[in-house]
Amino acid sequence: MQMMGAQAAGASVPTEPGQGAFAAIQEIVAILEADPDTDWSKVDIDALRAHLVDMNAVTLAADVKSEPVAGGTRFLVTGSGAVRDSVRRMVKAHAAAMNEVDGWRFEASDIEDGASLTVWPPAKDAAKLRGLGFFGLMAQGMHHQQHHLMIARGENPHL
């Protein structure tokens, strides 16, 4: 209660929740709570958390090798155990979401310890592909926030 009193008095209060995944969940919960049409019987914050765990595993624990292919690049993304499983889910979902956006082609498939992502950009974007690399490609497109909201609402964002 003291904290609420300090806020009411106009004192400075912290705004950072302390961790990125927690912040993403907090943001989605606030959106859902503010939406009077939220169907709480379909909301699945645990699914959103699982997706954020996958994002973390791929970003921080996956190994990536790249090789040129005609007109593009193939990324071999690997890990063991849970990282391998996260790689497979994330790479396939991202390829499906981004395929044919702005003329870029994405193709994903499972490999022994992860997934392969082959990307063919328009010729004018060949240098951009090299600059982005795998992790830049995974962050490409501002669909992630809407994707998180769809997961939390119990919708399938990969249709």
JSON list of C-alpha atoms in Angstrom, two decimals:
[
{"chain": "A", "resi": 1, "resn": "MET", "atom": "CA", "xyz": [0.00, 0.00, 0.00]},
{"chain": "A", "resi": 2, "resn": "GLN", "atom": "CA", "xyz": [2.91, 2.37, 0.64]},
{"chain": "A", "resi": 3, "resn": "MET", "atom": "CA", "xyz": [3.98, 1.86, -2.98]},
{"chain": "A", "resi": 4, "resn": "MET", "atom": "CA", "xyz": [0.57, 2.85, -4.26]},
{"chain": "A", "resi": 5, "resn": "GLY", "atom": "CA", "xyz": [0.62, 5.94, -2.04]},
{"chain": "A", "resi": 6, "resn": "ALA", "atom": "CA", "xyz": [4.02, 6.96, -3.44]},
{"chain": "A", "resi": 7, "resn": "GLN", "atom": "CA", "xyz": [2.68, 6.55, -6.98]},
{"chain": "A", "resi": 8, "resn": "ALA", "atom": "CA", "xyz": [-0.34, 8.67, -6.20]},
{"chain": "A", "resi": 9, "resn": "ALA", "atom": "CA", "xyz": [1.88, 11.38, -4.76]},
{"chain": "A", "resi": 10, "resn": "GLY", "atom": "CA", "xyz": [3.76, 11.60, -8.07]},
{"chain": "A", "resi": 11, "resn": "ALA", "atom": "CA", "xyz": [6.99, 9.98, -6.91]},
{"chain": "A", "resi": 12, "resn": "SER", "atom": "CA", "xyz": [9.18, 8.25, -9.46]},
{"chain": "A", "resi": 13, "resn": "VAL", "atom": "CA", "xyz": [8.39, 4.57, -9.82]},
{"chain": "A", "resi": 14, "resn": "PRO", "atom": "CA", "xyz": [10.21, 1.82, -11.69]},
{"chain": "A", "resi": 15, "resn": "THR", "atom": "CA", "xyz": [8.82, 0.92, -15.12]},
{"chain": "A", "resi": 16, "resn": "GLU", "atom": "CA", "xyz": [11.04, -1.97, -16.20]},
{"chain": "A", "resi": 17, "resn": "PRO", "atom": "CA", "xyz": [9.73, -5.43, -15.25]},
{"chain": "A", "resi": 18, "resn": "GLY", "atom": "CA", "xyz": [13.28, -6.84, -15.06]},
{"chain": "A", "resi": 19, "resn": "GLN", "atom": "CA", "xyz": [13.26, -9.47, -17.79]},
{"chain": "A", "resi": 20, "resn": "GLY", "atom": "CA", "xyz": [12.27, -9.44, -21.47]},
{"chain": "A", "resi": 21, "resn": "ALA", "atom": "CA", "xyz": [10.01, -12.49, -21.53]},
{"chain": "A", "resi": 22, "resn": "PHE", "atom": "CA", "xyz": [8.22, -11.32, -18.40]},
{"chain": "A", "resi": 23, "resn": "ALA", "atom": "CA", "xyz": [7.77, -7.90, -20.02]},
{"chain": "A", "resi": 24, "resn": "ALA", "atom": "CA", "xyz": [6.31, -9.48, -23.16]},
{"chain": "A", "resi": 25, "resn": "ILE", "atom": "CA", "xyz": [3.83, -11.49, -21.08]},
{"chain": "A", "resi": 26, "resn": "GLN", "atom": "CA", "xyz": [2.99, -8.44, -18.96]},
{"chain": "A", "resi": 27, "resn": "GLU", "atom": "CA", "xyz": [2.30, -6.39, -22.10]},
{"chain": "A", "resi": 28, "resn": "ILE", "atom": "CA", "xyz": [0.01, -9.07, -23.57]},
{"chain": "A", "resi": 29, "resn": "VAL", "atom": "CA", "xyz": [-1.88, -9.52, -20.28]},
{"chain": "A", "resi": 30, "resn": "ALA", "atom": "CA", "xyz": [-2.48, -5.75, -20.12]},
{"chain": "A", "resi": 31, "resn": "ILE", "atom": "CA", "xyz": [-3.83, -5.77, -23.70]},
{"chain": "A", "resi": 32, "resn": "LEU", "atom": "CA", "xyz": [-6.11, -8.71, -22.95]},
{"chain": "A", "resi": 33, "resn": "GLU", "atom": "CA", "xyz": [-7.39, -7.12, -19.75]},
{"chain": "A", "resi": 34, "resn": "ALA", "atom": "CA", "xyz": [-8.12, -3.84, -21.56]},
{"chain": "A", "resi": 35, "resn": "ASP", "atom": "CA", "xyz": [-10.07, -5.59, -24.32]},
{"chain": "A", "resi": 36, "resn": "PRO", "atom": "CA", "xyz": [-13.69, -6.17, -23.25]},
{"chain": "A", "resi": 37, "resn": "ASP", "atom": "CA", "xyz": [-14.02, -8.77, -26.04]},
{"chain": "A", "resi": 38, "resn": "THR", "atom": "CA", "xyz": [-11.26, -11.02, -24.67]},
{"chain": "A", "resi": 39, "resn": "ASP", "atom": "CA", "xyz": [-12.54, -14.59, -24.51]},
{"chain": "A", "resi": 40, "resn": "TRP", "atom": "CA", "xyz": [-10.83, -15.72, -21.32]},
{"chain": "A", "resi": 41, "resn": "SER", "atom": "CA", "xyz": [-11.87, -19.32, -21.96]},
{"chain": "A", "resi": 42, "resn": "LYS", "atom": "CA", "xyz": [-9.42, -19.37, -24.90]},
{"chain": "A", "resi": 43, "resn": "VAL", "atom": "CA", "xyz": [-6.56, -17.36, -23.39]},
{"chain": "A", "resi": 44, "resn": "ASP", "atom": "CA", "xyz": [-3.37, -19.42, -23.01]},
{"chain": "A", "resi": 45, "resn": "ILE", "atom": "CA", "xyz": [-0.54, -17.45, -21.44]},
{"chain": "A", "resi": 46, "resn": "ASP", "atom": "CA", "xyz": [1.36, -20.71, -20.87]},
{"chain": "A", "resi": 47, "resn": "ALA", "atom": "CA", "xyz": [1.51, -21.18, -24.67]},
{"chain": "A", "resi": 48, "resn": "LEU", "atom": "CA", "xyz": [2.95, -17.69, -25.01]},
{"chain": "A", "resi": 49, "resn": "ARG", "atom": "CA", "xyz": [5.54, -18.47, -22.35]},
{"chain": "A", "resi": 50, "resn": "ALA", "atom": "CA", "xyz": [6.49, -21.68, -24.20]},
{"chain": "A", "resi": 51, "resn": "HIS", "atom": "CA", "xyz": [6.98, -19.66, -27.38]},
{"chain": "A", "resi": 52, "resn": "LEU", "atom": "CA", "xyz": [9.17, -17.14, -25.53]},
{"chain": "A", "resi": 53, "resn": "VAL", "atom": "CA", "xyz": [11.22, -20.05, -24.15]},
{"chain": "A", "resi": 54, "resn": "ASP", "atom": "CA", "xyz": [11.71, -21.22, -27.76]},
{"chain": "A", "resi": 55, "resn": "MET", "atom": "CA", "xyz": [12.78, -17.72, -28.80]},
{"chain": "A", "resi": 56, "resn": "ASN", "atom": "CA", "xyz": [15.30, -17.60, -25.97]},
{"chain": "A", "resi": 57, "resn": "ALA", "atom": "CA", "xyz": [16.71, -21.05, -26.76]},
{"chain": "A", "resi": 58, "resn": "VAL", "atom": "CA", "xyz": [17.16, -20.28, -30.45]},
{"chain": "A", "resi": 59, "resn": "THR", "atom": "CA", "xyz": [18.63, -16.84, -29.88]},
{"chain": "A", "resi": 60, "resn": "LEU", "atom": "CA", "xyz": [21.05, -17.76, -27.10]},
{"chain": "A", "resi": 61, "resn": "ALA", "atom": "CA", "xyz": [21.82, -21.47, -27.43]},
{"chain": "A", "resi": 62, "resn": "ALA", "atom": "CA", "xyz": [21.53, -22.56, -31.07]},
{"chain": "A", "resi": 63, "resn": "ASP", "atom": "CA", "xyz": [24.54, -23.04, -33.31]},
{"chain": "A", "resi": 64, "resn": "VAL", "atom": "CA", "xyz": [24.31, -21.69, -36.85]},
{"chain": "A", "resi": 65, "resn": "LYS", "atom": "CA", "xyz": [26.36, -22.45, -39.92]},
{"chain": "A", "resi": 66, "resn": "SER", "atom": "CA", "xyz": [25.64, -20.92, -43.29]},
{"chain": "A", "resi": 67, "resn": "GLU", "atom": "CA", "xyz": [26.39, -22.03, -46.80]},
{"chain": "A", "resi": 68, "resn": "PRO", "atom": "CA", "xyz": [25.72, -20.33, -50.11]},
{"chain": "A", "resi": 69, "resn": "VAL", "atom": "CA", "xyz": [23.12, -21.73, -52.47]},
{"chain": "A", "resi": 70, "resn": "ALA", "atom": "CA", "xyz": [22.24, -20.44, -55.92]},
{"chain": "A", "resi": 71, "resn": "GLY", "atom": "CA", "xyz": [20.64, -17.04, -55.33]},
{"chain": "A", "resi": 72, "resn": "GLY", "atom": "CA", "xyz": [20.59, -17.28, -51.55]},
{"chain": "A", "resi": 73, "resn": "THR", "atom": "CA", "xyz": [21.87, -18.84, -48.34]},
{"chain": "A", "resi": 74, "resn": "ARG", "atom": "CA", "xyz": [21.11, -21.99, -46.37]},
{"chain": "A", "resi": 75, "resn": "PHE", "atom": "CA", "xyz": [21.39, -21.79, -42.59]},
{"chain": "A", "resi": 76, "resn": "LEU", "atom": "CA", "xyz": [21.93, -25.01, -40.66]},
{"chain": "A", "resi": 77, "resn": "VAL", "atom": "CA", "xyz": [20.63, -24.33, -37.16]},
{"chain": "A", "resi": 78, "resn": "THR", "atom": "CA", "xyz": [21.38, -26.95, -34.55]},
{"chain": "A", "resi": 79, "resn": "GLY", "atom": "CA", "xyz": [21.29, -27.73, -30.87]},
{"chain": "A", "resi": 80, "resn": "SER", "atom": "CA", "xyz": [20.62, -30.67, -28.63]},
{"chain": "A", "resi": 81, "resn": "GLY", "atom": "CA", "xyz": [17.55, -31.70, -26.66]},
{"chain": "A", "resi": 82, "resn": "ALA", "atom": "CA", "xyz": [15.18, -28.83, -25.95]},
{"chain": "A", "resi": 83, "resn": "VAL", "atom": "CA", "xyz": [17.24, -26.42, -28.08]},
{"chain": "A", "resi": 84, "resn": "ARG", "atom": "CA", "xyz": [16.87, -28.71, -31.11]},
{"chain": "A", "resi": 85, "resn": "ASP", "atom": "CA", "xyz": [13.11, -28.84, -30.58]},
{"chain": "A", "resi": 86, "resn": "SER", "atom": "CA", "xyz": [12.90, -25.04, -30.19]},
{"chain": "A", "resi": 87, "resn": "VAL", "atom": "CA", "xyz": [14.96, -24.57, -33.36]},
{"chain": "A", "resi": 88, "resn": "ARG", "atom": "CA", "xyz": [12.59, -26.77, -35.34]},
{"chain": "A", "resi": 89, "resn": "ARG", "atom": "CA", "xyz": [9.48, -24.96, -34.12]},
{"chain": "A", "resi": 90, "resn": "MET", "atom": "CA", "xyz": [10.87, -21.45, -34.56]},
{"chain": "A", "resi": 91, "resn": "VAL", "atom": "CA", "xyz": [12.52, -21.94, -37.95]},
{"chain": "A", "resi": 92, "resn": "LYS", "atom": "CA", "xyz": [9.46, -23.57, -39.52]},
{"chain": "A", "resi": 93, "resn": "ALA", "atom": "CA", "xyz": [7.08, -20.98, -38.05]},
{"chain": "A", "resi": 94, "resn": "HIS", "atom": "CA", "xyz": [9.24, -18.06, -39.20]},
{"chain": "A", "resi": 95, "resn": "ALA", "atom": "CA", "xyz": [9.62, -19.48, -42.70]},
{"chain": "A", "resi": 96, "resn": "ALA", "atom": "CA", "xyz": [5.85, -19.87, -42.97]},
{"chain": "A", "resi": 97, "resn": "ALA", "atom": "CA", "xyz": [5.21, -16.33, -41.70]},
{"chain": "A", "resi": 98, "resn": "MET", "atom": "CA", "xyz": [7.80, -14.63, -43.90]},
{"chain": "A", "resi": 99, "resn": "ASN", "atom": "CA", "xyz": [7.68, -16.66, -47.13]},
{"chain": "A", "resi": 100, "resn": "GLU", "atom": "CA", "xyz": [6.96, -14.38, -50.13]},
{"chain": "A", "resi": 101, "resn": "VAL", "atom": "CA", "xyz": [6.98, -11.19, -48.00]},
{"chain": "A", "resi": 102, "resn": "ASP", "atom": "CA", "xyz": [8.59, -8.49, -50.15]},
{"chain": "A", "resi": 103, "resn": "GLY", "atom": "CA", "xyz": [9.67, -11.13, -52.66]},
{"chain": "A", "resi": 104, "resn": "TRP", "atom": "CA", "xyz": [11.82, -13.13, -50.22]},
{"chain": "A", "resi": 105, "resn": "ARG", "atom": "CA", "xyz": [11.43, -16.93, -50.37]},
{"chain": "A", "resi": 106, "resn": "PHE", "atom": "CA", "xyz": [11.92, -19.07, -47.27]},
{"chain": "A", "resi": 107, "resn": "GLU", "atom": "CA", "xyz": [12.06, -22.86, -47.06]},
{"chain": "A", "resi": 108, "resn": "ALA", "atom": "CA", "xyz": [12.54, -24.79, -43.82]},
{"chain": "A", "resi": 109, "resn": "SER", "atom": "CA", "xyz": [13.04, -28.46, -43.09]},
{"chain": "A", "resi": 110, "resn": "ASP", "atom": "CA", "xyz": [14.18, -30.62, -40.20]},
{"chain": "A", "resi": 111, "resn": "ILE", "atom": "CA", "xyz": [17.74, -31.87, -40.11]},
{"chain": "A", "resi": 112, "resn": "GLU", "atom": "CA", "xyz": [19.30, -34.31, -37.66]},
{"chain": "A", "resi": 113, "resn": "ASP", "atom": "CA", "xyz": [19.98, -31.86, -34.82]},
{"chain": "A", "resi": 114, "resn": "GLY", "atom": "CA", "xyz": [17.73, -28.96, -35.75]},
{"chain": "A", "resi": 115, "resn": "ALA", "atom": "CA", "xyz": [16.47, -27.29, -38.88]},
{"chain": "A", "resi": 116, "resn": "SER", "atom": "CA", "xyz": [17.63, -25.95, -42.19]},
{"chain": "A", "resi": 117, "resn": "LEU", "atom": "CA", "xyz": [16.43, -22.55, -43.38]},
{"chain": "A", "resi": 118, "resn": "THR", "atom": "CA", "xyz": [17.08, -21.66, -47.01]},
{"chain": "A", "resi": 119, "resn": "VAL", "atom": "CA", "xyz": [16.43, -18.07, -48.01]},
{"chain": "A", "resi": 120, "resn": "TRP", "atom": "CA", "xyz": [16.32, -16.54, -51.47]},
{"chain": "A", "resi": 121, "resn": "PRO", "atom": "CA", "xyz": [16.00, -12.75, -51.46]},
{"chain": "A", "resi": 122, "resn": "PRO", "atom": "CA", "xyz": [15.27, -10.60, -54.49]},
{"chain": "A", "resi": 123, "resn": "ALA", "atom": "CA", "xyz": [18.59, -9.91, -56.28]},
{"chain": "A", "resi": 124, "resn": "LYS", "atom": "CA", "xyz": [18.59, -6.31, -55.00]},
{"chain": "A", "resi": 125, "resn": "ASP", "atom": "CA", "xyz": [18.62, -7.63, -51.40]},
{"chain": "A", "resi": 126, "resn": "ALA", "atom": "CA", "xyz": [21.56, -10.06, -51.64]},
{"chain": "A", "resi": 127, "resn": "ALA", "atom": "CA", "xyz": [23.79, -7.82, -49.49]},
{"chain": "A", "resi": 128, "resn": "LYS", "atom": "CA", "xyz": [20.95, -7.37, -46.99]},
{"chain": "A", "resi": 129, "resn": "LEU", "atom": "CA", "xyz": [20.71, -11.16, -46.56]},
{"chain": "A", "resi": 130, "resn": "ARG", "atom": "CA", "xyz": [24.45, -11.33, -45.86]},
{"chain": "A", "resi": 131, "resn": "GLY", "atom": "CA", "xyz": [24.19, -8.46, -43.38]},
{"chain": "A", "resi": 132, "resn": "LEU", "atom": "CA", "xyz": [21.18, -9.86, -41.54]},
{"chain": "A", "resi": 133, "resn": "GLY", "atom": "CA", "xyz": [22.44, -13.41, -41.22]},
{"chain": "A", "resi": 134, "resn": "PHE", "atom": "CA", "xyz": [20.24, -15.97, -39.49]},
{"chain": "A", "resi": 135, "resn": "PHE", "atom": "CA", "xyz": [19.43, -13.97, -36.36]},
{"chain": "A", "resi": 136, "resn": "GLY", "atom": "CA", "xyz": [18.61, -10.82, -38.28]},
{"chain": "A", "resi": 137, "resn": "LEU", "atom": "CA", "xyz": [16.28, -12.84, -40.49]},
{"chain": "A", "resi": 138, "resn": "MET", "atom": "CA", "xyz": [14.55, -14.30, -37.45]},
{"chain": "A", "resi": 139, "resn": "ALA", "atom": "CA", "xyz": [13.97, -10.79, -36.10]},
{"chain": "A", "resi": 140, "resn": "GLN", "atom": "CA", "xyz": [12.85, -9.44, -39.47]},
{"chain": "A", "resi": 141, "resn": "GLY", "atom": "CA", "xyz": [9.28, -8.28, -39.79]},
{"chain": "A", "resi": 142, "resn": "MET", "atom": "CA", "xyz": [7.17, -6.58, -37.16]},
{"chain": "A", "resi": 143, "resn": "HIS", "atom": "CA", "xyz": [4.80, -9.53, -36.93]},
{"chain": "A", "resi": 144, "resn": "HIS", "atom": "CA", "xyz": [6.22, -10.81, -33.65]},
{"chain": "A", "resi": 145, "resn": "GLN", "atom": "CA", "xyz": [4.13, -8.71, -31.30]},
{"chain": "A", "resi": 146, "resn": "GLN", "atom": "CA", "xyz": [0.87, -9.58, -33.09]},
{"chain": "A", "resi": 147, "resn": "HIS", "atom": "CA", "xyz": [2.04, -13.19, -33.20]},
{"chain": "A", "resi": 148, "resn": "HIS", "atom": "CA", "xyz": [2.42, -13.17, -29.40]},
{"chain": "A", "resi": 149, "resn": "LEU", "atom": "CA", "xyz": [-1.05, -11.73, -28.94]},
{"chain": "A", "resi": 150, "resn": "MET", "atom": "CA", "xyz": [-2.54, -14.42, -31.20]},
{"chain": "A", "resi": 151, "resn": "ILE", "atom": "CA", "xyz": [-0.79, -17.19, -29.24]},
{"chain": "A", "resi": 152, "resn": "ALA", "atom": "CA", "xyz": [-2.05, -15.76, -25.94]},
{"chain": "A", "resi": 153, "resn": "ARG", "atom": "CA", "xyz": [-5.60, -15.55, -27.30]},
{"chain": "A", "resi": 154, "resn": "GLY", "atom": "CA", "xyz": [-5.47, -19.24, -28.15]},
{"chain": "A", "resi": 155, "resn": "GLU", "atom": "CA", "xyz": [-5.33, -18.57, -31.90]},
{"chain": "A", "resi": 156, "resn": "ASN", "atom": "CA", "xyz": [-3.01, -20.31, -34.37]},
{"chain": "A", "resi": 157, "resn": "PRO", "atom": "CA", "xyz": [-0.74, -17.65, -35.89]},
{"chain": "A", "resi": 158, "resn": "HIS", "atom": "CA", "xyz": [0.76, -20.14, -38.37]},
{"chain": "A", "resi": 159, "resn": "LEU", "atom": "CA", "xyz": [-2.29, -20.63, -40.57]}
]
